[in-house]
């Protein structure tokens, strides 16, 4: 049901090095039989309907004489332009009428401002009229921003114990006042294996959206008005983005991956990451570790990071890995028996310098997000150092073939050189883009990583 390959970044480790790193690549790909199945899906759209969602982002609005009262303020009505909420409504209706959903797909529509309402819950996508009416109601609300209330209702709407691929798609354009509640709910989404697709436009908190997508194994997007470059998404292309992401949910033929890791004394599991097709870092609090789902017709790649104490030169089993999972299209469960992770410890450094370039390519992609976060943090206090970090990340994305991320980093560097700072929009694009867009590695990398880069990543 599931083809699995386990590859360490080194087959030999120096025996006399303390606190060294071992990166283990876990590559999963469904068998052809399983890849051709179709999982049922359960999708909740959690939409910000606060007052700022009514700002015009497309077209040429023309003011009228009509004045309305909203959120305690007076606003002059304009015609001819499209607001954020208009485009979200168009996008959801476009998906509903696209023909890509069927009776196996269930839809929930939830709005939030300073309150939250479930407009329709877990309804088969074939009930087009009812879902359409719920989507149109999104324009009936306005207020502040309390995302946590919307997420709470989404968790209830997705409380489905049948085998299905589930997803919460969250769209927001502002700073929520209940960030702590969002973080707490994200843990519950993770336990239930409900990834979040977090889309932000405007002055939202990108760190929060990155955390929500990370903790749940989802994906973040920075949505921008007008033309988008690099890893950003244009709000005008939002309908295509929605259709594409929901299409991926329909391809999750393996779900509820639960990873068991048993280590020997002197070995600690320090990180569990998904490296491809998008990035996420999973919590180590759960046992077994919930690591999400696997797409049909492609590989899903995880990186396990171990910290290892020095030991005598010998061949040693340092860990055992086990895996359970669901196959919703066939309504059954699968299991991988415990697999031994064996490493040869050797005296000296000669054999230990040999590394697997495919594994290190994924490790470097995971490290890029950390480099970018640090660059944006120090940009205003130390622009020179921030520029060095961005250049390091840019060179790596170029070498690995991540064109979109390279373009985003090049733009950020140009802006930093000219203004000595990184704007809010650029910061969002590069921080979220480093998570949402990764590239597939292979054994045929043209430009191999330098020894210095390998040592920096592996801590040896």
Tab-separated table of C-alpha atoms in Angstrom:
chain	number	residue	atom	x	y	z
A	1	UNK	CA	0.000	0.000	0.000
A	2	UNK	CA	2.863	2.351	0.787
A	3	UNK	CA	6.425	2.197	-0.536
A	4	UNK	CA	8.919	3.420	2.054
A	5	UNK	CA	12.617	4.276	1.817
A	6	UNK	CA	14.772	5.232	4.819
A	7	UNK	CA	18.096	6.951	4.096
A	8	UNK	CA	20.606	8.566	6.518
A	9	UNK	CA	22.630	11.576	5.384
A	10	UNK	CA	25.775	9.632	6.375
A	11	UNK	CA	26.418	5.897	6.532
A	12	UNK	CA	29.508	6.508	8.675
A	13	UNK	CA	29.766	8.818	11.690
A	14	UNK	CA	32.925	9.836	13.544
A	15	UNK	CA	33.110	7.930	16.816
A	16	UNK	CA	34.814	10.723	18.739
A	17	UNK	CA	32.384	13.581	17.941
A	18	UNK	CA	29.924	14.497	20.673
A	19	UNK	CA	26.514	16.064	20.083
A	20	UNK	CA	26.657	15.467	16.322
A	21	UNK	CA	23.627	15.393	14.047
A	22	UNK	CA	22.206	12.578	11.959
A	23	UNK	CA	19.521	13.439	9.389
A	24	UNK	CA	17.297	10.562	8.340
A	25	UNK	CA	15.161	10.890	5.203
A	26	UNK	CA	11.835	9.063	5.287
A	27	UNK	CA	10.456	8.932	1.739
A	28	UNK	CA	6.871	7.693	1.238
A	29	UNK	CA	5.017	6.963	-1.987
A	30	UNK	CA	1.671	5.133	-2.385
A	31	UNK	CA	1.572	2.026	-4.556
A	32	UNK	CA	-0.108	2.415	-7.960
A	33	UNK	CA	-3.219	0.632	-6.713
A	34	UNK	CA	-3.650	2.969	-3.751
A	35	UNK	CA	-2.693	6.056	-5.796
A	36	UNK	CA	-5.648	5.413	-8.085
A	37	UNK	CA	-8.183	5.492	-5.245
A	38	UNK	CA	-10.161	8.611	-4.319
A	39	UNK	CA	-10.525	9.572	-0.637
A	40	UNK	CA	-13.691	11.227	0.686
A	41	UNK	CA	-12.925	14.794	1.774
A	42	UNK	CA	-14.294	17.079	4.462
A	43	UNK	CA	-13.306	20.743	4.015
A	44	UNK	CA	-14.105	23.747	6.200
A	45	UNK	CA	-13.682	27.264	4.800
A	46	UNK	CA	-13.062	29.684	7.670
A	47	UNK	CA	-13.495	33.213	6.314
A	48	UNK	CA	-12.652	36.553	7.933
A	49	UNK	CA	-15.655	38.883	7.540
A	50	UNK	CA	-14.287	41.794	9.583
A	51	UNK	CA	-14.766	45.369	8.384
A	52	UNK	CA	-11.380	45.494	6.632
A	53	UNK	CA	-12.501	42.724	4.253
A	54	UNK	CA	-14.686	45.320	2.532
A	55	UNK	CA	-11.722	47.360	1.242
A	56	UNK	CA	-11.462	47.456	-2.558
A	57	UNK	CA	-8.515	45.533	-4.030
A	58	UNK	CA	-9.434	45.305	-7.721
A	59	UNK	CA	-11.136	47.471	-10.350
A	60	UNK	CA	-11.831	51.209	-10.369
A	61	UNK	CA	-14.403	52.075	-7.698
A	62	UNK	CA	-16.657	55.088	-8.191
A	63	UNK	CA	-18.134	56.788	-5.075
A	64	UNK	CA	-21.919	57.242	-4.783
A	65	UNK	CA	-24.082	59.442	-2.558
A	66	UNK	CA	-25.150	56.474	-0.429
A	67	UNK	CA	-23.725	56.329	3.118
A	68	UNK	CA	-23.853	53.242	5.364
A	69	UNK	CA	-23.058	52.632	9.039
A	70	UNK	CA	-20.560	49.807	9.694
A	71	UNK	CA	-18.467	48.956	12.777
A	72	UNK	CA	-19.461	52.250	14.402
A	73	UNK	CA	-18.286	54.336	11.456
A	74	UNK	CA	-19.879	55.912	8.394
A	75	UNK	CA	-18.733	54.742	4.979
A	76	UNK	CA	-19.557	56.084	1.520
A	77	UNK	CA	-20.712	53.323	-0.831
A	78	UNK	CA	-18.707	52.888	-4.042
A	79	UNK	CA	-19.463	50.829	-7.143
A	80	UNK	CA	-17.290	49.260	-9.803
A	81	UNK	CA	-14.546	47.819	-7.586
A	82	UNK	CA	-14.116	44.397	-6.004
A	83	UNK	CA	-13.498	44.027	-2.296
A	84	UNK	CA	-11.597	41.207	-0.602
A	85	UNK	CA	-14.836	39.599	0.513
A	86	UNK	CA	-16.223	39.862	-3.054
A	87	UNK	CA	-13.239	37.938	-4.397
A	88	UNK	CA	-13.430	35.295	-1.671
A	89	UNK	CA	-17.116	34.764	-2.440
A	90	UNK	CA	-16.400	34.522	-6.175
A	91	UNK	CA	-13.606	32.039	-5.503
A	92	UNK	CA	-15.726	29.756	-3.332
A	93	UNK	CA	-18.587	29.837	-5.819
A	94	UNK	CA	-16.148	29.124	-8.642
A	95	UNK	CA	-14.938	26.014	-6.803
A	96	UNK	CA	-18.501	24.928	-6.034
A	97	UNK	CA	-19.511	25.166	-9.702
A	98	UNK	CA	-16.214	23.836	-11.111
A	99	UNK	CA	-17.361	20.234	-11.401
A	100	UNK	CA	-14.345	19.119	-9.344
A	101	UNK	CA	-16.422	18.267	-6.267
A	102	UNK	CA	-18.852	15.376	-5.899
A	103	UNK	CA	-20.936	13.608	-3.263
A	104	UNK	CA	-17.734	12.309	-1.607
A	105	UNK	CA	-16.769	15.890	-0.750
A	106	UNK	CA	-18.383	17.695	2.176
A	107	UNK	CA	-18.229	21.452	2.662
A	108	UNK	CA	-18.566	23.716	5.715
A	109	UNK	CA	-18.696	27.524	5.511
A	110	UNK	CA	-17.769	29.435	8.690
A	111	UNK	CA	-17.450	33.194	9.143
A	112	UNK	CA	-15.679	35.076	11.881
A	113	UNK	CA	-15.303	38.700	12.881
A	114	UNK	CA	-15.672	39.481	16.596
A	115	UNK	CA	-18.141	36.574	16.618
A	116	UNK	CA	-18.368	33.393	14.544
A	117	UNK	CA	-21.167	31.539	12.764
A	118	UNK	CA	-21.291	28.192	10.998
A	119	UNK	CA	-23.303	29.060	7.898
A	120	UNK	CA	-23.430	25.465	6.681
A	121	UNK	CA	-21.808	22.346	8.158
A	122	UNK	CA	-20.389	19.180	6.520
A	123	UNK	CA	-22.792	19.249	3.589
A	124	UNK	CA	-22.254	17.105	0.448
A	125	UNK	CA	-20.889	19.309	-2.351
A	126	UNK	CA	-23.707	18.121	-4.608
A	127	UNK	CA	-26.150	20.233	-2.545
A	128	UNK	CA	-25.081	23.240	-4.583
A	129	UNK	CA	-28.026	25.544	-3.846
A	130	UNK	CA	-27.669	25.291	-0.057
A	131	UNK	CA	-23.888	25.807	-0.103
A	132	UNK	CA	-24.218	28.662	-2.613
A	133	UNK	CA	-26.689	30.424	-0.322
A	134	UNK	CA	-24.304	30.012	2.632
A	135	UNK	CA	-21.415	31.492	0.637
A	136	UNK	CA	-23.494	34.522	-0.346
A	137	UNK	CA	-24.326	35.134	3.335
A	138	UNK	CA	-20.652	35.908	4.007
A	139	UNK	CA	-21.353	39.489	2.966
A	140	UNK	CA	-23.922	39.891	5.733
A	141	UNK	CA	-21.340	40.254	8.507
A	142	UNK	CA	-18.814	42.763	9.771
A	143	UNK	CA	-16.907	43.534	12.953
A	144	UNK	CA	-13.521	42.929	14.585
A	145	UNK	CA	-11.182	39.945	14.197
A	146	UNK	CA	-11.341	36.876	16.450
A	147	UNK	CA	-9.997	34.022	14.355
A	148	UNK	CA	-9.995	31.586	17.262
A	149	UNK	CA	-13.796	31.639	17.393
A	150	UNK	CA	-13.931	30.619	13.740
A	151	UNK	CA	-11.339	27.870	14.225
A	152	UNK	CA	-13.291	26.500	17.175
A	153	UNK	CA	-16.395	26.097	15.034
A	154	UNK	CA	-14.325	24.587	12.204
A	155	UNK	CA	-12.938	21.948	14.555
A	156	UNK	CA	-16.500	21.019	15.487
A	157	UNK	CA	-17.601	20.940	11.828
A	158	UNK	CA	-14.684	18.651	10.936
A	159	UNK	CA	-15.298	16.298	13.868
A	160	UNK	CA	-15.586	13.317	11.566
A	161	UNK	CA	-14.233	9.948	12.688
A	162	UNK	CA	-14.688	8.227	9.331
A	163	UNK	CA	-11.758	7.756	6.983
A	164	UNK	CA	-11.553	11.033	5.067
A	165	UNK	CA	-9.029	13.653	4.062
A	166	UNK	CA	-9.884	16.728	6.127
A	167	UNK	CA	-8.769	20.321	5.769
A	168	UNK	CA	-9.418	23.777	7.227
A	169	UNK	CA	-8.836	26.637	4.801
A	170	UNK	CA	-8.480	29.915	6.702
A	171	UNK	CA	-8.552	33.318	4.995
A	172	UNK	CA	-7.821	36.477	6.984
A	173	UNK	CA	-6.700	40.072	6.402
A	174	UNK	CA	-5.997	41.331	9.914
A	175	UNK	CA	-4.499	40.837	13.363
A	176	UNK	CA	-6.628	38.573	15.506
A	177	UNK	CA	-7.109	39.451	19.180
A	178	UNK	CA	-7.269	35.807	20.335
A	179	UNK	CA	-3.876	34.518	19.210
A	180	UNK	CA	-3.492	32.296	22.291
A	181	UNK	CA	-6.767	30.532	21.512
A	182	UNK	CA	-5.624	29.995	17.899
A	183	UNK	CA	-2.411	28.348	19.095
A	184	UNK	CA	-4.273	26.133	21.551
A	185	UNK	CA	-6.781	25.049	18.903
A	186	UNK	CA	-3.968	24.314	16.448
A	187	UNK	CA	-2.773	21.559	18.797
A	188	UNK	CA	-6.246	20.011	18.672
A	189	UNK	CA	-6.291	20.257	14.871
A	190	UNK	CA	-2.933	18.472	14.860
A	191	UNK	CA	-4.129	15.641	17.110
A	192	UNK	CA	-7.151	15.193	14.813
A	193	UNK	CA	-4.899	15.359	11.698
A	194	UNK	CA	-6.653	18.378	10.192
A	195	UNK	CA	-4.046	20.470	8.336
A	196	UNK	CA	-4.685	24.198	7.882
A	197	UNK	CA	-4.210	26.072	4.638
A	198	UNK	CA	-3.567	29.562	6.043
A	199	UNK	CA	-3.980	32.447	3.602
A	200	UNK	CA	-3.303	36.023	4.657
A	201	UNK	CA	-3.742	39.332	2.839
A	202	UNK	CA	-3.041	42.794	4.233
A	203	UNK	CA	-1.781	43.414	7.774
A	204	UNK	CA	-2.095	39.932	9.228
A	205	UNK	CA	0.343	38.186	11.586
A	206	UNK	CA	2.487	35.952	9.365
A	207	UNK	CA	4.159	34.304	12.367
A	208	UNK	CA	0.774	33.130	13.618
A	209	UNK	CA	-0.243	31.752	10.206
A	210	UNK	CA	3.123	30.014	9.867
A	211	UNK	CA	2.652	28.436	13.302
A	212	UNK	CA	-0.882	27.284	12.488
A	213	UNK	CA	0.250	25.646	9.262
A	214	UNK	CA	3.389	24.182	10.897
A	215	UNK	CA	1.672	22.656	13.916
A	216	UNK	CA	-1.114	21.124	11.821
A	217	UNK	CA	1.048	20.048	8.873
A	218	UNK	CA	-0.613	22.504	6.507
A	219	UNK	CA	0.660	25.254	4.224
A	220	UNK	CA	0.774	29.099	4.421
A	221	UNK	CA	0.258	31.620	1.591
A	222	UNK	CA	0.844	35.351	1.318
A	223	UNK	CA	-1.949	36.812	-0.837
A	224	UNK	CA	-1.285	40.225	-2.397
A	225	UNK	CA	-3.430	42.736	-4.315
A	226	UNK	CA	-2.624	43.075	-8.013
A	227	UNK	CA	0.273	41.257	-9.669
A	228	UNK	CA	2.197	38.696	-7.626
A	229	UNK	CA	5.831	37.691	-8.054
A	230	UNK	CA	7.928	34.920	-6.561
A	231	UNK	CA	6.101	32.868	-3.950
A	232	UNK	CA	3.287	35.389	-3.338
A	233	UNK	CA	-0.239	34.697	-4.636
A	234	UNK	CA	-2.313	37.384	-6.370
A	235	UNK	CA	-5.773	37.831	-4.943
A	236	UNK	CA	-6.940	37.997	-8.566
A	237	UNK	CA	-5.693	34.404	-8.968
A	238	UNK	CA	-7.352	33.325	-5.743
A	239	UNK	CA	-10.005	31.164	-7.485
A	240	UNK	CA	-7.270	29.059	-9.141
A	241	UNK	CA	-5.370	28.792	-5.861
A	242	UNK	CA	-8.450	27.444	-4.087
A	243	UNK	CA	-9.192	24.899	-6.821
A	244	UNK	CA	-5.551	23.759	-6.853
A	245	UNK	CA	-5.314	23.307	-3.079
A	246	UNK	CA	-8.593	21.429	-2.815
A	247	UNK	CA	-7.417	19.234	-5.693
A	248	UNK	CA	-4.422	18.252	-3.559
A	249	UNK	CA	-6.729	17.365	-0.651
A	250	UNK	CA	-8.555	14.996	-3.004
A	251	UNK	CA	-5.219	13.306	-3.782
A	252	UNK	CA	-4.369	12.476	-0.161
A	253	UNK	CA	-4.790	8.721	-0.559
A	254	UNK	CA	-2.818	7.951	2.626
A	255	UNK	CA	-3.904	9.788	5.789
A	256	UNK	CA	-3.310	9.833	9.539
A	257	UNK	CA	0.376	8.919	9.437
A	258	UNK	CA	1.509	8.076	12.966
A	259	UNK	CA	5.267	7.713	13.435
A	260	UNK	CA	6.812	5.786	16.329
A	261	UNK	CA	10.481	6.440	17.092
A	262	UNK	CA	12.403	4.448	19.712
A	263	UNK	CA	15.983	5.561	20.389
A	264	UNK	CA	18.826	3.987	22.357
A	265	UNK	CA	20.715	5.682	25.180
A	266	UNK	CA	22.767	8.654	24.004
A	267	UNK	CA	20.496	9.295	20.988
A	268	UNK	CA	17.684	11.857	20.998
A	269	UNK	CA	15.109	12.725	18.350
A	270	UNK	CA	15.254	16.527	18.153
A	271	UNK	CA	13.122	17.463	15.122
A	272	UNK	CA	10.550	15.936	12.761
A	273	UNK	CA	9.962	17.887	9.560
A	274	UNK	CA	8.113	17.473	6.299
A	275	UNK	CA	10.509	18.653	3.588
A	276	UNK	CA	8.488	18.014	0.391
A	277	UNK	CA	6.098	18.917	-1.258
A	278	UNK	CA	5.820	21.714	1.323
A	279	UNK	CA	7.450	22.283	4.686
A	280	UNK	CA	6.134	21.802	8.178
A	281	UNK	CA	7.750	21.097	11.545
A	282	UNK	CA	5.779	18.750	13.766
A	283	UNK	CA	5.540	18.794	17.529
A	284	UNK	CA	7.484	16.173	19.473
A	285	UNK	CA	4.873	16.232	22.263
A	286	UNK	CA	2.761	13.465	20.737
A	287	UNK	CA	3.675	9.784	20.862
A	288	UNK	CA	3.308	8.442	18.246
A	289	UNK	CA	4.070	11.560	16.197
A	290	UNK	CA	1.230	12.680	13.920
A	291	UNK	CA	2.870	13.644	10.596
A	292	UNK	CA	-0.089	14.146	8.260
A	293	UNK	CA	-0.894	12.652	4.883
A	294	UNK	CA	0.640	11.401	1.624
A	295	UNK	CA	-0.287	12.471	-1.907
A	296	UNK	CA	-0.955	10.111	-4.799
A	297	UNK	CA	1.514	9.872	-7.721
A	298	UNK	CA	4.339	11.637	-5.876
A	299	UNK	CA	6.761	11.286	-3.000
A	300	UNK	CA	6.248	12.835	0.408
A	301	UNK	CA	9.537	13.390	2.185
A	302	UNK	CA	10.201	13.763	5.907
A	303	UNK	CA	13.453	14.543	7.692
A	304	UNK	CA	14.112	13.193	11.184
A	305	UNK	CA	16.939	14.946	13.053
A	306	UNK	CA	18.794	13.033	15.755
A	307	UNK	CA	21.439	14.298	18.171
A	308	UNK	CA	23.994	11.599	18.971
A	309	UNK	CA	26.598	11.362	21.709
A	310	UNK	CA	30.086	10.008	21.005
A	311	UNK	CA	30.644	6.269	21.289
A	312	UNK	CA	33.172	3.594	20.436
A	313	UNK	CA	33.887	2.642	16.838
A	314	UNK	CA	31.346	-0.071	15.967
A	315	UNK	CA	28.135	-0.760	14.039
A	316	UNK	CA	25.187	0.218	16.240
A	317	UNK	CA	21.406	0.322	16.012
A	318	UNK	CA	20.555	3.849	17.163
A	319	UNK	CA	16.772	3.796	16.651
A	320	UNK	CA	13.720	1.899	15.467
A	321	UNK	CA	10.941	3.423	13.351
A	322	UNK	CA	7.337	2.276	13.055
A	323	UNK	CA	4.440	3.715	11.074
A	324	UNK	CA	0.664	3.285	10.933
A	325	UNK	CA	-1.695	4.965	8.467
A	326	UNK	CA	-5.164	4.973	6.900
A	327	UNK	CA	-6.108	4.267	3.286
A	328	UNK	CA	-9.489	6.056	3.118
A	329	UNK	CA	-10.224	5.075	-0.518
A	330	UNK	CA	-10.073	1.402	0.501
A	331	UNK	CA	-11.426	1.920	4.042
A	332	UNK	CA	-8.556	0.098	5.738
A	333	UNK	CA	-5.439	0.683	7.818
A	334	UNK	CA	-1.818	-0.144	7.090
A	335	UNK	CA	1.261	-0.636	9.203
A	336	UNK	CA	5.029	-0.600	8.785
A	337	UNK	CA	6.756	-2.952	11.194
A	338	UNK	CA	9.600	-1.540	13.265
A	339	UNK	CA	12.590	-0.729	11.070
A	340	UNK	CA	16.128	-0.622	12.469
A	341	UNK	CA	18.275	2.478	11.917
A	342	UNK	CA	21.866	1.265	11.959
A	343	UNK	CA	24.944	3.493	11.773
A	344	UNK	CA	28.636	2.633	11.542
A	345	UNK	CA	30.797	4.691	13.899
A	346	UNK	CA	34.389	4.955	12.704
A	347	UNK	CA	37.651	6.340	14.055
A	348	UNK	CA	38.830	9.516	12.301
A	349	UNK	CA	37.030	11.676	9.732
A	350	UNK	CA	37.961	10.111	6.395
A	351	UNK	CA	34.901	7.909	5.861
A	352	UNK	CA	32.596	10.264	7.772
A	353	UNK	CA	32.836	13.016	5.155
A	354	UNK	CA	30.774	11.012	2.655
A	355	UNK	CA	27.169	12.283	2.563
A	356	UNK	CA	23.967	11.598	0.649
A	357	UNK	CA	23.329	14.686	-1.487
A	358	UNK	CA	19.578	14.061	-1.817
A	359	UNK	CA	19.098	14.014	1.952
A	360	UNK	CA	21.265	17.109	2.416
A	361	UNK	CA	19.302	18.931	-0.303
A	362	UNK	CA	16.122	18.499	1.729
A	363	UNK	CA	17.909	19.429	4.969
A	364	UNK	CA	19.155	22.653	3.394
A	365	UNK	CA	15.649	23.549	2.173
A	366	UNK	CA	14.339	23.119	5.714
A	367	UNK	CA	17.153	25.323	7.049
A	368	UNK	CA	16.364	28.133	4.584
A	369	UNK	CA	13.228	29.075	6.528
A	370	UNK	CA	15.306	29.564	9.691
A	371	UNK	CA	17.864	31.725	7.866
A	372	UNK	CA	15.105	33.923	6.421
A	373	UNK	CA	13.388	34.320	9.788
A	374	UNK	CA	16.652	35.474	11.357
A	375	UNK	CA	17.337	37.903	8.473
A	376	UNK	CA	13.933	39.557	8.837
A	377	UNK	CA	14.341	39.765	12.613
A	378	UNK	CA	17.614	41.709	12.498
A	379	UNK	CA	17.082	43.688	9.262
A	380	UNK	CA	16.548	47.098	10.848
A	381	UNK	CA	19.249	46.741	13.522
A	382	UNK	CA	21.878	45.098	11.299
A	383	UNK	CA	20.956	45.411	7.600
A	384	UNK	CA	24.429	44.305	6.459
A	385	UNK	CA	24.191	40.989	8.323
A	386	UNK	CA	20.576	40.549	7.159
A	387	UNK	CA	21.719	41.007	3.561
A	388	UNK	CA	24.417	38.359	4.053
A	389	UNK	CA	21.828	35.911	5.380
A	390	UNK	CA	19.436	36.606	2.497
A	391	UNK	CA	22.274	36.105	0.022
A	392	UNK	CA	23.116	32.766	1.634
A	393	UNK	CA	19.470	31.687	1.362
A	394	UNK	CA	19.219	32.989	-2.219
A	395	UNK	CA	22.306	31.071	-3.368
A	396	UNK	CA	20.944	27.898	-1.847
A	397	UNK	CA	17.480	28.228	-3.420
A	398	UNK	CA	19.105	28.925	-6.790
A	399	UNK	CA	21.374	25.894	-6.478
A	400	UNK	CA	18.431	23.691	-5.508
A	401	UNK	CA	16.315	24.957	-8.417
A	402	UNK	CA	13.621	26.766	-6.404
A	403	UNK	CA	13.077	29.571	-8.922
A	404	UNK	CA	10.070	31.187	-7.236
A	405	UNK	CA	11.830	31.415	-3.879
A	406	UNK	CA	14.993	32.733	-5.527
A	407	UNK	CA	12.969	35.525	-7.165
A	408	UNK	CA	11.361	36.452	-3.843
A	409	UNK	CA	14.732	36.595	-2.081
A	410	UNK	CA	16.283	38.654	-4.871
A	411	UNK	CA	13.496	41.225	-4.526
A	412	UNK	CA	13.976	41.280	-0.729
A	413	UNK	CA	17.716	41.905	-1.168
A	414	UNK	CA	17.110	44.753	-3.614
A	415	UNK	CA	14.650	46.360	-1.198
A	416	UNK	CA	17.049	45.983	1.742
A	417	UNK	CA	19.908	47.595	-0.193
A	418	UNK	CA	17.771	50.561	-1.223
A	419	UNK	CA	15.826	51.220	1.981
A	420	UNK	CA	17.930	49.485	4.695
A	421	UNK	CA	14.824	47.634	5.822
A	422	UNK	CA	12.461	44.858	4.761
A	423	UNK	CA	8.847	45.943	4.316
A	424	UNK	CA	5.955	44.119	5.942
A	425	UNK	CA	4.736	42.737	2.593
A	426	UNK	CA	8.165	41.473	1.558
A	427	UNK	CA	8.738	39.941	4.975
A	428	UNK	CA	5.486	38.018	4.692
A	429	UNK	CA	6.276	36.784	1.183
A	430	UNK	CA	9.702	35.345	1.993
A	431	UNK	CA	8.820	33.909	5.409
A	432	UNK	CA	5.653	32.179	4.217
A	433	UNK	CA	7.080	31.291	0.812
A	434	UNK	CA	9.947	29.371	2.381
A	435	UNK	CA	7.336	27.035	3.885
A	436	UNK	CA	4.855	26.713	1.036
A	437	UNK	CA	7.251	26.113	-1.840
A	438	UNK	CA	9.943	23.429	-1.833
A	439	UNK	CA	11.425	21.480	-4.717
A	440	UNK	CA	11.946	17.790	-5.271
A	441	UNK	CA	15.470	16.511	-4.838
A	442	UNK	CA	17.054	13.528	-6.540
A	443	UNK	CA	20.348	11.813	-7.088
A	444	UNK	CA	21.184	14.047	-10.046
A	445	UNK	CA	21.813	17.436	-8.347
A	446	UNK	CA	24.105	19.326	-10.729
A	447	UNK	CA	25.790	21.508	-8.135
A	448	UNK	CA	26.613	19.478	-5.066
A	449	UNK	CA	26.644	21.091	-1.654
A	450	UNK	CA	30.012	22.272	-0.483
A	451	UNK	CA	31.726	20.570	2.440
A	452	UNK	CA	31.382	23.779	4.471
A	453	UNK	CA	27.614	23.852	3.893
A	454	UNK	CA	27.322	20.187	4.851
A	455	UNK	CA	29.294	20.703	8.061
A	456	UNK	CA	27.244	23.769	8.977
A	457	UNK	CA	23.962	21.867	8.539
A	458	UNK	CA	25.070	18.643	10.202
A	459	UNK	CA	26.934	20.166	13.131
A	460	UNK	CA	30.141	18.212	12.464
